[in-house]
Coordinates of C-alpha atoms and ligand atoms in Angstrom, one line a residue:
Chain A
M77 CA 9.2 42.4 16.1
V78 CA 7.3 41.3 13.1
A79 CA 8.5 38.6 10.8
M80 CA 7.0 38.1 7.4
A81 CA 6.8 34.6 5.9
T82 CA 5.5 33.9 2.5
V83 CA 3.5 30.8 2.0
A84 CA 2.6 29.6 -1.4
T85 CA -1.0 29.1 -2.1
H86 CA -2.6 26.9 -4.6
E87 CA -3.4 29.8 -6.8
G88 CA 0.3 30.2 -7.5
S89 CA 0.2 33.6 -5.8
S90 CA 1.6 34.1 -2.3
L91 CA -0.3 34.6 0.8
P92 CA 1.5 36.9 3.2
L93 CA 1.5 35.6 6.7
T94 CA 2.4 37.9 9.5
L95 CA 4.0 36.1 12.3
G96 CA 5.6 36.9 15.6
D97 CA 3.2 39.4 17.0
G98 CA 2.5 37.1 19.9
R99 CA -1.1 36.4 18.9
G100 CA -0.4 34.4 15.8
G101 CA -2.1 37.0 13.9
I102 CA -2.9 36.6 10.2
R103 CA -3.6 39.4 7.8
E104 CA -7.2 39.1 7.3
R105 CA -8.7 38.8 3.9
S106 CA -12.4 38.8 4.3
P107 CA -14.2 37.9 1.1
R108 CA -16.3 40.8 -0.2
R109 CA -19.3 39.3 -1.7
A110 CA -22.9 40.3 -2.0
E111 CA -25.0 38.8 0.8
G112 CA -28.7 38.5 0.5
A113 CA -31.0 36.4 2.7
G114 CA -32.7 33.4 1.2
R115 CA -31.1 33.6 -2.2
T116 CA -30.9 30.6 -4.4
R117 CA -27.5 30.4 -5.8
V118 CA -26.9 29.6 -9.4
A119 CA -23.8 28.0 -10.9
G120 CA -21.3 30.2 -12.7
A121 CA -19.5 33.3 -11.6
A122 CA -20.2 36.5 -13.4
P123 CA -17.2 38.6 -14.4
G124 CA -15.7 40.5 -11.6
T125 CA -17.1 38.3 -8.9
V126 CA -15.3 35.9 -6.6
P127 CA -14.5 32.6 -8.3
T128 CA -16.5 29.6 -7.5
V129 CA -14.5 27.0 -5.6
I130 CA -17.0 24.2 -5.1
R131 CA -19.9 23.4 -7.4
L132 CA -22.3 20.6 -7.2
E133 CA -24.8 20.2 -10.1
R134 CA -27.8 18.0 -9.5
V135 CA -25.6 15.5 -7.6
T136 CA -27.3 12.3 -6.6
K137 CA -25.7 9.6 -4.5
M138 CA -27.2 6.2 -4.2
Y139 CA -25.4 3.8 -1.9
K140 CA -25.8 0.2 -3.2
T141 CA -27.2 -1.0 0.1
S142 CA -29.9 1.6 0.5
T143 CA -33.1 2.4 -1.3
R144 CA -33.3 6.1 -0.9
P145 CA -30.5 8.4 -2.2
A146 CA -28.1 9.8 0.4
L147 CA -28.0 12.9 -1.7
D148 CA -30.9 13.8 -4.0
R149 CA -30.3 16.2 -6.9
V150 CA -28.2 18.5 -4.8
S151 CA -27.0 21.8 -6.4
V152 CA -24.8 24.0 -4.4
S153 CA -22.0 26.3 -5.3
V154 CA -19.5 27.9 -2.9
D155 CA -17.4 30.9 -3.7
K156 CA -13.8 31.3 -2.7
G157 CA -13.5 32.5 0.9
E158 CA -17.0 31.6 1.9
F159 CA -17.9 30.0 5.3
V160 CA -20.7 27.5 4.9
F161 CA -22.6 25.5 7.5
L162 CA -24.0 22.2 6.2
I163 CA -26.8 21.3 8.6
G164 CA -29.5 18.7 8.9
P165 CA -30.4 15.8 11.1
S166 CA -28.4 12.6 11.3
G167 CA -28.5 10.7 8.1
S168 CA -29.5 13.7 6.0
G169 CA -26.4 13.3 3.8
K170 CA -23.9 15.8 5.3
S171 CA -20.9 13.4 5.5
T172 CA -21.8 12.0 2.1
F173 CA -21.6 15.6 0.7
L174 CA -18.1 16.0 2.1
R175 CA -17.0 12.5 1.1
L176 CA -17.9 13.3 -2.5
L177 CA -15.9 16.5 -2.5
L178 CA -12.9 14.5 -1.4
R179 CA -13.5 11.8 -3.9
E180 CA -13.8 9.2 -1.2
D181 CA -16.7 8.2 -3.2
V182 CA -18.2 9.1 -6.6
P183 CA -21.7 10.5 -7.2
T184 CA -24.3 8.3 -9.0
R185 CA -25.4 11.2 -11.1
G186 CA -24.4 14.8 -11.4
R187 CA -21.2 16.8 -11.6
I188 CA -18.9 18.1 -8.9
T189 CA -16.1 20.5 -9.4
V190 CA -13.6 21.7 -6.9
A191 CA -11.4 24.6 -8.1
D192 CA -10.9 23.5 -11.8
L193 CA -11.0 19.8 -11.2
D194 CA -13.9 17.6 -12.3
V195 CA -14.0 15.5 -9.2
A196 CA -16.0 12.5 -10.3
K197 CA -14.1 12.1 -13.6
L198 CA -10.7 12.6 -12.0
P199 CA -8.4 9.6 -12.9
R200 CA -7.2 7.7 -9.8
R201 CA -3.6 9.0 -10.1
R202 CA -4.8 12.6 -10.1
V203 CA -6.9 12.2 -6.9
P204 CA -3.9 13.0 -4.6
R205 CA -3.7 16.4 -6.3
L206 CA -7.3 17.1 -5.5
R207 CA -6.8 16.1 -1.9
Q208 CA -3.7 18.2 -1.5
R209 CA -6.0 21.2 -2.2
I210 CA -8.5 20.2 0.5
G211 CA -7.9 20.1 4.2
V212 CA -10.2 17.9 6.3
V213 CA -11.0 17.6 10.0
F214 CA -13.3 15.1 11.7
Q215 CA -15.2 14.7 14.9
D216 CA -12.7 12.1 16.1
F217 CA -9.5 14.1 15.3
R218 CA -7.7 11.1 13.7
L219 CA -4.3 12.0 15.1
L220 CA -1.5 9.5 15.0
P221 CA -1.1 8.4 18.7
N222 CA 2.6 7.5 18.4
R223 CA 3.6 10.9 17.0
T224 CA 4.1 14.2 18.7
V225 CA 1.9 17.2 17.9
G226 CA 4.7 18.5 15.7
G227 CA 5.1 15.1 14.2
N228 CA 1.5 14.8 13.4
V229 CA 1.5 18.1 11.5
A230 CA 4.8 17.3 9.8
F231 CA 3.4 13.9 8.7
A232 CA 0.9 15.6 6.3
L233 CA 3.8 17.3 4.5
E234 CA 6.2 14.4 4.6
V235 CA 3.9 12.1 2.8
I236 CA 3.3 14.5 0.0
G237 CA 7.1 14.9 -0.5
K238 CA 7.7 18.3 1.0
P239 CA 11.4 19.0 1.7
Q240 CA 12.5 18.8 5.3
A241 CA 13.5 22.4 5.3
T242 CA 10.0 23.6 4.4
I243 CA 8.5 21.3 7.0
A244 CA 10.8 22.6 9.7
R245 CA 9.8 26.2 8.8
V246 CA 6.1 25.7 8.3
V247 CA 5.1 23.5 11.1
P248 CA 5.9 25.9 14.0
E249 CA 4.1 28.6 12.0
V250 CA 0.9 26.7 11.8
L251 CA 1.1 25.5 15.4
E252 CA 1.3 29.1 16.5
L253 CA -1.6 29.9 14.3
V254 CA -3.8 27.4 16.0
G255 CA -2.6 28.4 19.4
L256 CA -0.4 25.4 20.2
E257 CA 2.9 27.2 20.3
G258 CA 5.2 25.4 22.7
K259 CA 3.3 22.1 22.5
A260 CA 5.0 20.7 19.5
D261 CA 6.7 18.0 21.5
R262 CA 3.6 16.8 23.4
M263 CA 1.9 13.5 22.6
P264 CA -1.7 13.6 21.5
H265 CA -2.9 11.8 24.6
E266 CA -1.4 14.5 26.8
L267 CA -3.8 17.1 25.2
S268 CA -7.4 18.0 25.9
G269 CA -10.0 17.3 23.2
G270 CA -10.0 20.9 22.1
E271 CA -6.2 20.9 21.8
Q272 CA -6.3 17.7 19.8
Q273 CA -8.8 19.2 17.4
R274 CA -6.4 22.2 17.0
V275 CA -3.7 19.8 16.0
A276 CA -6.0 18.2 13.5
I277 CA -6.9 21.6 12.1
A278 CA -3.2 22.5 12.0
R279 CA -2.5 19.4 10.0
A280 CA -5.4 20.1 7.7
F281 CA -4.3 23.7 7.1
V282 CA -0.5 23.3 7.0
N283 CA -0.4 22.8 3.3
R284 CA -2.6 25.9 2.9
P285 CA -5.5 24.2 1.2
L286 CA -8.0 26.0 -0.9
V287 CA -10.9 24.5 1.0
L288 CA -11.2 23.2 4.6
L289 CA -13.9 20.6 5.1
A290 CA -15.0 19.9 8.7
D291 CA -17.3 17.1 9.6
E292 CA -18.8 17.8 13.0
P293 CA -15.5 19.1 14.3
T294 CA -17.1 20.2 17.6
G295 CA -19.1 17.0 18.0
N296 CA -16.9 15.7 20.8
L297 CA -16.2 19.0 22.5
D298 CA -18.0 21.0 25.3
P299 CA -19.6 24.3 24.3
D300 CA -16.8 26.6 25.5
T301 CA -14.2 24.5 23.7
S302 CA -16.4 24.4 20.6
Q303 CA -16.6 28.2 20.6
D304 CA -12.8 28.3 20.6
I305 CA -12.6 25.9 17.7
M306 CA -15.1 28.1 15.8
L307 CA -13.0 31.1 16.4
L308 CA -10.1 29.2 15.0
L309 CA -12.0 28.1 11.9
E310 CA -13.1 31.7 11.4
R311 CA -9.6 32.9 11.6
I312 CA -8.6 30.3 9.0
N313 CA -11.5 31.4 6.9
R314 CA -10.2 35.0 7.1
T315 CA -7.0 33.9 5.4
G316 CA -9.1 33.3 2.3
T317 CA -9.7 29.6 2.8
T318 CA -13.1 28.4 2.0
V319 CA -14.6 26.5 4.9
V320 CA -17.5 24.0 4.7
M321 CA -18.5 22.7 8.1
A322 CA -21.1 20.0 8.7
T323 CA -22.7 20.3 12.1
H324 CA -26.0 19.9 14.0
D325 CA -24.9 22.2 16.8
H326 CA -27.7 24.8 16.9
S327 CA -25.9 27.3 19.1
I328 CA -22.8 27.5 16.9
V329 CA -24.8 28.0 13.7
D330 CA -27.0 30.6 15.4
S331 CA -24.1 32.6 16.9
M332 CA -22.1 32.7 13.7
R333 CA -24.7 34.0 11.3
R334 CA -23.0 32.5 8.2
R335 CA -24.3 30.8 5.1
V336 CA -26.4 27.8 5.9
V337 CA -27.2 24.9 3.6
E338 CA -29.7 22.6 5.1
L339 CA -30.1 19.0 4.0
D340 CA -33.0 16.7 4.8
L341 CA -33.3 13.2 3.5
G342 CA -30.5 14.1 1.0
Q343 CA -32.3 17.2 -0.4
V344 CA -31.3 20.8 0.0
V345 CA -34.2 22.3 1.8
R346 CA -32.7 25.6 2.6
D347 CA -29.7 27.7 1.4
E348 CA -29.4 31.1 2.9
S349 CA -26.6 33.4 3.8
R350 CA -26.5 34.6 7.5
G351 CA -28.7 31.7 8.5
V352 CA -29.7 30.3 11.8
Y353 CA -30.3 26.7 12.7
G354 CA -34.0 26.0 13.1
V355 CA -35.6 29.1 11.5
G356 CA -36.7 29.7 8.0
R357 CA -38.5 26.5 7.2
Chain B
M159 CA 10.1 10.4 -2.7
R160 CA 11.6 10.8 0.7
S161 CA 13.6 7.7 1.5
D162 CA 14.0 8.4 5.2
F163 CA 10.2 8.5 5.6
V164 CA 9.8 5.1 3.8
R165 CA 12.7 3.6 5.7
R166 CA 11.1 4.6 9.1
E167 CA 7.7 3.3 8.1
V168 CA 9.1 0.0 7.0
A169 CA 11.1 -0.4 10.2
T170 CA 8.1 0.3 12.3
G171 CA 5.9 -2.0 10.3
L172 CA 8.3 -4.9 10.6
R173 CA 9.0 -4.3 14.3
R174 CA 5.3 -3.9 15.2
N175 CA 4.7 -7.4 13.9
V176 CA 7.8 -9.3 14.9
T177 CA 6.2 -12.8 15.3
M178 CA 4.5 -12.6 12.0
T179 CA 7.6 -11.2 10.3
V180 CA 9.6 -14.1 11.6
A181 CA 7.1 -16.7 10.5
M182 CA 6.9 -15.0 7.1
V183 CA 10.7 -15.0 6.7
L184 CA 11.1 -18.6 7.8
T185 CA 8.3 -19.9 5.5
T186 CA 9.7 -18.0 2.6
A187 CA 13.2 -19.3 3.4
I188 CA 12.1 -23.0 3.6
S189 CA 10.2 -22.6 0.4
L190 CA 13.2 -21.1 -1.4
A191 CA 15.6 -23.7 0.1
L192 CA 13.4 -26.4 -1.3
L193 CA 13.3 -24.7 -4.6
G194 CA 17.1 -24.4 -4.5
T195 CA 17.4 -28.1 -3.8
G196 CA 15.2 -28.9 -6.8
M197 CA 17.3 -26.6 -8.9
L198 CA 20.4 -28.4 -7.8
A199 CA 18.8 -31.7 -8.6
V200 CA 18.0 -30.4 -12.1
R201 CA 21.6 -29.2 -12.5
T202 CA 23.0 -32.6 -11.4
I203 CA 20.7 -34.4 -13.8
D204 CA 21.8 -32.2 -16.6
S205 CA 25.5 -32.6 -15.9
T206 CA 25.1 -36.3 -15.4
E207 CA 23.3 -36.7 -18.7
S208 CA 26.1 -34.9 -20.5
L209 CA 28.7 -36.9 -18.6
Y210 CA 27.1 -40.1 -19.9
A211 CA 25.9 -39.0 -23.3
D212 CA 29.0 -40.2 -25.2
R213 CA 30.0 -43.0 -22.8
L214 CA 27.0 -45.1 -22.9
E215 CA 27.3 -48.3 -24.8
I216 CA 25.1 -51.3 -25.7
Q217 CA 26.6 -54.5 -24.7
V218 CA 25.8 -57.6 -26.7
A219 CA 26.7 -60.5 -24.4
L220 CA 27.6 -63.7 -26.2
T221 CA 26.5 -67.2 -25.2
Q222 CA 28.6 -69.4 -23.0
D223 CA 29.9 -71.6 -25.7
V224 CA 30.8 -68.8 -28.1
S225 CA 32.4 -66.9 -25.2
A226 CA 34.5 -69.9 -24.2
A227 CA 35.5 -70.9 -27.7
D228 CA 36.4 -67.5 -29.2
Q229 CA 39.0 -65.4 -27.4
D230 CA 39.5 -62.8 -30.2
C231 CA 36.3 -62.7 -32.2
S232 CA 37.9 -64.4 -35.1
Q233 CA 35.4 -67.2 -35.5
P234 CA 32.4 -66.9 -37.8
I235 CA 29.6 -66.4 -35.3
C236 CA 31.3 -63.6 -33.4
S237 CA 32.9 -61.9 -36.4
G238 CA 29.6 -62.2 -38.3
L239 CA 27.8 -60.4 -35.5
K240 CA 30.5 -57.8 -35.3
K241 CA 30.4 -57.1 -39.0
T242 CA 26.6 -56.8 -39.0
L243 CA 26.9 -54.1 -36.3
E244 CA 29.8 -52.3 -37.9
N245 CA 27.9 -52.1 -41.2
S246 CA 25.1 -50.2 -39.6
P247 CA 25.3 -46.4 -40.1
L248 CA 23.8 -46.0 -36.6
V249 CA 26.8 -47.6 -35.0
E250 CA 30.1 -45.7 -34.4
S251 CA 32.3 -48.5 -33.3
V252 CA 32.3 -52.0 -32.0
T253 CA 34.9 -53.5 -29.6
F254 CA 35.2 -57.0 -28.5
E255 CA 35.8 -57.9 -24.8
S256 CA 36.9 -61.5 -24.3
Q257 CA 36.0 -63.6 -21.3
Q258 CA 39.5 -63.1 -19.9
E259 CA 39.3 -59.3 -20.3
A260 CA 35.9 -59.2 -18.7
Y261 CA 37.3 -61.2 -15.8
T262 CA 40.2 -58.7 -15.4
R263 CA 37.8 -55.8 -15.4
F264 CA 35.5 -57.5 -13.0
Q265 CA 38.3 -58.1 -10.6
Q266 CA 39.2 -54.4 -10.7
L267 CA 35.7 -53.3 -10.3
F268 CA 35.0 -55.4 -7.2
A269 CA 38.5 -55.4 -5.8
G270 CA 38.6 -56.5 -2.2
Q271 CA 35.0 -57.7 -2.2
S272 CA 34.1 -61.4 -1.7
I273 CA 32.3 -61.6 -5.1
A274 CA 35.7 -61.0 -6.8
D275 CA 37.0 -64.2 -5.3
V276 CA 34.1 -66.5 -6.3
A277 CA 33.9 -65.3 -9.9
R278 CA 35.6 -67.4 -12.5
P279 CA 36.5 -66.3 -16.0
Q280 CA 34.2 -69.0 -17.5
S281 CA 31.2 -67.6 -15.7
L282 CA 31.5 -64.2 -17.5
P283 CA 30.4 -63.7 -21.0
A284 CA 32.4 -62.2 -23.8
T285 CA 30.7 -59.1 -25.1
L286 CA 30.6 -56.9 -28.1
R287 CA 30.6 -53.3 -26.9
V288 CA 28.7 -51.1 -29.3
K289 CA 29.2 -47.3 -29.3
L290 CA 26.3 -45.7 -31.0
A291 CA 26.6 -43.0 -33.7
D292 CA 22.9 -42.2 -33.3
Q293 CA 21.8 -42.1 -29.6
Q294 CA 18.1 -41.8 -30.5
T295 CA 17.4 -44.7 -32.8
G296 CA 20.6 -46.7 -32.5
A297 CA 19.7 -48.6 -29.4
D298 CA 16.5 -50.1 -30.9
A299 CA 18.2 -50.9 -34.2
V300 CA 21.0 -52.8 -32.4
R301 CA 18.4 -54.6 -30.3
Q302 CA 16.4 -55.6 -33.3
A303 CA 19.4 -56.7 -35.3
M304 CA 20.9 -58.8 -32.5
N305 CA 17.9 -60.3 -30.8
G306 CA 17.6 -64.0 -31.3
Q307 CA 20.8 -64.2 -33.4
V308 CA 22.9 -67.3 -32.9
G309 CA 25.5 -66.7 -30.3
V310 CA 23.7 -63.8 -28.6
R311 CA 22.7 -64.3 -25.0
T312 CA 21.5 -60.9 -23.8
I313 CA 21.5 -57.3 -24.9
I314 CA 22.2 -54.8 -22.1
D315 CA 21.5 -51.1 -22.8
Q316 CA 23.6 -49.2 -20.2
R317 CA 21.1 -46.4 -20.4
D318 CA 18.6 -48.7 -18.7
V319 CA 20.9 -48.9 -15.8
V320 CA 21.7 -45.2 -15.8
G321 CA 18.0 -44.5 -16.3
K322 CA 17.4 -45.8 -12.8
L323 CA 19.8 -43.2 -11.5
F324 CA 18.0 -40.5 -13.5
D325 CA 14.7 -41.7 -12.2
F326 CA 16.1 -41.3 -8.7
L327 CA 17.4 -37.8 -9.3
G328 CA 14.2 -36.9 -11.1
G329 CA 12.3 -38.1 -8.2
V330 CA 14.3 -36.0 -5.8
R331 CA 13.7 -33.0 -8.1
N332 CA 9.9 -33.6 -8.3
V333 CA 9.5 -34.1 -4.6
T334 CA 11.5 -31.0 -3.7
F335 CA 9.6 -29.0 -6.3
A336 CA 6.3 -30.2 -5.0
L337 CA 7.3 -29.4 -1.4
A338 CA 8.6 -26.0 -2.6
L339 CA 5.3 -25.3 -4.3
V340 CA 3.3 -26.2 -1.1
Q341 CA 5.7 -24.1 1.0
A342 CA 5.4 -21.3 -1.6
V343 CA 1.7 -21.3 -1.3
A344 CA 2.1 -21.1 2.5
A345 CA 4.6 -18.3 2.1
L346 CA 2.4 -16.4 -0.3
L347 CA -0.6 -16.6 2.1
L348 CA 1.6 -15.5 5.0
I349 CA 3.0 -12.6 3.1
S350 CA -0.5 -11.6 1.9
N351 CA -1.8 -11.9 5.4
T352 CA 1.0 -9.9 6.9
V353 CA 0.5 -7.1 4.4
Q354 CA -3.1 -7.0 5.3
V355 CA -2.4 -7.0 9.1
S356 CA 0.3 -4.5 8.5
A357 CA -2.1 -2.3 6.6
Y358 CA -4.7 -2.7 9.3
T359 CA -2.4 -1.7 12.1
R360 CA -1.4 1.3 10.1
R361 CA -4.9 2.2 8.9
V362 CA -4.9 5.5 10.8
E363 CA -1.6 6.5 9.1
V364 CA -2.8 5.3 5.7
G365 CA -6.1 7.1 6.2
V366 CA -4.4 10.3 7.0
M367 CA -2.0 9.8 4.1
R368 CA -4.9 9.4 1.7
L369 CA -6.7 12.4 3.1
V370 CA -3.8 14.8 2.8
G371 CA -3.2 13.6 -0.8
A372 CA -0.2 11.3 -0.5
T373 CA 0.4 9.5 -3.8
R374 CA 0.1 5.7 -4.1
W375 CA 3.8 5.4 -3.9
Y376 CA 3.9 6.9 -0.4
T377 CA 1.0 4.8 0.8
Q378 CA 2.0 1.5 -0.8
L379 CA 5.7 1.5 -1.0
P380 CA 6.3 0.8 2.8
F381 CA 4.1 -2.4 2.5
L382 CA 5.8 -3.5 -0.7
I383 CA 9.3 -2.9 0.7
E384 CA 8.3 -4.9 3.7
A385 CA 7.2 -7.8 1.6
V386 CA 10.2 -7.6 -0.7
L387 CA 12.6 -7.4 2.3
T388 CA 11.0 -10.6 3.6
G389 CA 11.6 -12.3 0.3
V390 CA 15.2 -11.2 0.2
V391 CA 15.9 -12.1 3.8
G392 CA 14.2 -15.5 3.2
A393 CA 16.4 -16.0 0.1
V394 CA 19.6 -15.2 2.0
L395 CA 18.5 -17.7 4.8
A396 CA 17.7 -20.3 2.2
G397 CA 21.1 -19.8 0.6
V398 CA 22.9 -20.2 3.9
G399 CA 20.7 -23.3 4.6
L400 CA 21.8 -24.8 1.2
V401 CA 25.5 -24.2 1.9
V402 CA 25.1 -25.8 5.4
A403 CA 23.2 -28.7 3.9
K404 CA 25.8 -29.3 1.3
F405 CA 28.6 -29.7 3.8
A406 CA 26.4 -31.4 6.4
F407 CA 24.4 -34.0 4.4
I408 CA 24.7 -33.8 0.6
D409 CA 28.4 -34.4 0.6
D410 CA 28.1 -37.5 2.7
L411 CA 25.0 -38.7 0.8
L412 CA 26.7 -38.5 -2.5
A413 CA 30.2 -39.3 -1.4
G414 CA 30.2 -42.9 -2.8
I415 CA 28.6 -42.4 -6.2
A416 CA 30.2 -39.0 -6.8
Q417 CA 33.7 -40.3 -6.1
N418 CA 33.3 -43.2 -8.5
G419 CA 32.4 -40.7 -11.1
V420 CA 28.8 -42.1 -11.4
I421 CA 27.5 -38.6 -11.0
P422 CA 29.4 -35.3 -11.0
P423 CA 29.8 -34.0 -7.5
I424 CA 27.8 -30.9 -6.3
T425 CA 30.4 -28.2 -5.7
I426 CA 30.1 -25.1 -3.5
Y427 CA 29.9 -23.1 -6.8
D428 CA 26.8 -25.0 -7.8
V429 CA 25.3 -24.2 -4.5
L430 CA 26.2 -20.5 -4.6
E431 CA 25.1 -20.0 -8.2
T432 CA 21.8 -21.6 -7.4
S433 CA 21.4 -19.4 -4.2
I434 CA 22.1 -16.3 -6.2
W435 CA 19.0 -17.1 -8.2
L436 CA 16.9 -17.4 -5.1
L437 CA 17.4 -13.7 -4.4
P438 CA 15.5 -12.2 -7.3
I439 CA 13.0 -15.0 -7.3
G440 CA 12.2 -14.5 -3.6
A441 CA 12.1 -10.7 -4.0
A442 CA 9.9 -10.8 -7.1
I443 CA 7.4 -13.3 -5.7
A444 CA 7.1 -11.4 -2.4
G445 CA 6.8 -8.1 -4.2
V446 CA 4.1 -9.3 -6.6
T447 CA 2.2 -10.9 -3.7
G448 CA 2.3 -7.7 -1.7
Y449 CA 1.2 -5.6 -4.7
V450 CA -1.7 -7.9 -5.6
T451 CA -2.8 -8.0 -1.9
L452 CA -2.8 -4.2 -1.8
R453 CA -4.8 -4.0 -5.0
L454 CA -7.3 -6.6 -3.9
Y455 CA -7.8 -6.2 -0.2
V456 CA -6.5 -3.0 1.0
K457 CA -7.8 0.5 0.2
V458 CA -4.6 2.5 0.2
Ligands
ADP659 N1 -21.1 3.7 3.1 C1 -22.4 3.8 3.1 N2 -23.1 2.7 2.7 C2 -24.5 2.7 2.6 N3 -25.2 3.7 3.1 C3 -24.6 4.8 3.6 C4 -23.2 4.9 3.7 N4 -22.8 6.1 4.2 C5 -24.0 6.7 4.5 N5 -25.0 5.9 4.1 C6 -26.5 6.3 4.2 O1 -26.6 7.5 3.6 C7 -27.4 8.4 4.3 C8 -26.7 9.7 4.6 O2 -25.6 9.4 5.5 P1 -24.5 10.5 6.0 O3 -24.1 11.2 4.8 O4 -23.6 9.8 6.8 O5 -25.4 11.5 6.8 P2 -25.0 12.5 8.0 O6 -23.6 12.7 7.9 O7 -25.8 13.7 7.7 O8 -25.4 11.9 9.2 C9 -27.8 7.7 5.5 O9 -29.1 7.1 5.3 C10 -26.8 6.6 5.7 O10 -27.4 5.4 6.3
MG660 MG1 -22.1 12.5 9.4

């Protein structure tokens, strides 16, 4: 038996979600876009192409306490539905890149847009709206230890004022999507690392964000579990959600063959679709 | 805004931090109780002042020989003085109290006490009791007009006597306000600290809230409500404390003077009316402290 649930997306349209086929299957919506190795992307979408979701224009971030910029004139744009790896050694600016998108911090120079929002210029009271369109996961999961799996996911909806009825309907759906059906009443400490990260992903995705940002989501996981998490992120990407994942895990990047943006000392040193980790420099 | 969510967060926050919450409530209560005491003192001073405003007289005591010789102010010295006073526009009326009348009043005032037995009429002066039309400048005018006149022994301004009582009440008021202020500073620091600790223990929750795009109301309201609840509970305790204090100490303390009508008694209504004021004061101070703390110290 197949049940159809309709989940509103941020575009105002509806994303059909097929449930109950036992595999948590989602109708896949792979983005169709031109792919060419080694291209340098320019800002602005030509008519008929997929809209740009994230755009950084010559973004520089100087932390007060540091002499060299954490990001140095970075220009990157990401289309809707893309899967982008953000790679580079520790300290190269990956986390800063993600923090700026979330408006955890503001750039020193340059312009950032997410969807139609000018991130740096966003007034404080509008910041929650930006963040409601972005899901985030981290290396350290950041689950609430005193809430169940279901409670953790529900929390994300409660605090943005979603009605209880919606929460009761949507949370089981998303838990099934991430492969945690039947574990809604477990506490986080009863779960493996991989399962905890699935909870975090469920929480990030439950409000159907436009963009999912992941900062080294497999950093605490063993290779097999990491592969499972990657499959899950791919599945989420296939729903049309743009995914930007910071990592320095070679094998993951190499096996996925997705777009790679490489940072070094805050500068973009490579931006190619279907990239691998250490090649092309 | 989902009230069940906020309610649960507040309950957890207060429970997680019981010792701190208790300290915060008690300090706030003590501060507010002192403030309430000060307010009662002000109230008493005000009503005492109005009680005396039209009663206060200036007494011009006559010398021994005039007092003894003139029983009805018919002789020139006394009647001269009386006329002078009555002619002043600052004076409302002048009444003469003879030595004998003074003695009678003295006996009533100190009935049953040994001083009543030793006093003799001759040792008491006859007085001209002056009621002032102008409370502001009248006293000085009378003093100037009477000072050094033949037949005048002393001039007693009742307000000097009552002034001592006001000084005492004013002292009570100042001390309680000062203590209330010190306690209030302690309460503010405690509330501020508790909000910070509370925000720290909930930093994971608050971090998640910020990331998923909760508005400031959701992230801050639980802390603010915690602080305001502290203020309100503190105010209620302070009110209860004042009522208990009224029956336990204040009534005894003031029993003598209040019964003689020297000062108006402090009634239970006075206490309750003052206590009602403590509620919004406590809530507002705690709320503002919480808000300022969140703005200054806590990234929510
Ligand atoms: N809050 C901060 N204050 C000052 N310097 C920072 C801060 N965060 C990061 N940095 C500096 O910015 C650079 C980039 O850091 P980060 O973005 O965390 O890199 P990555 O995530 O790639 O390891 C580093 O040199 C780091 O020391
Ligand atoms: Mg990092």
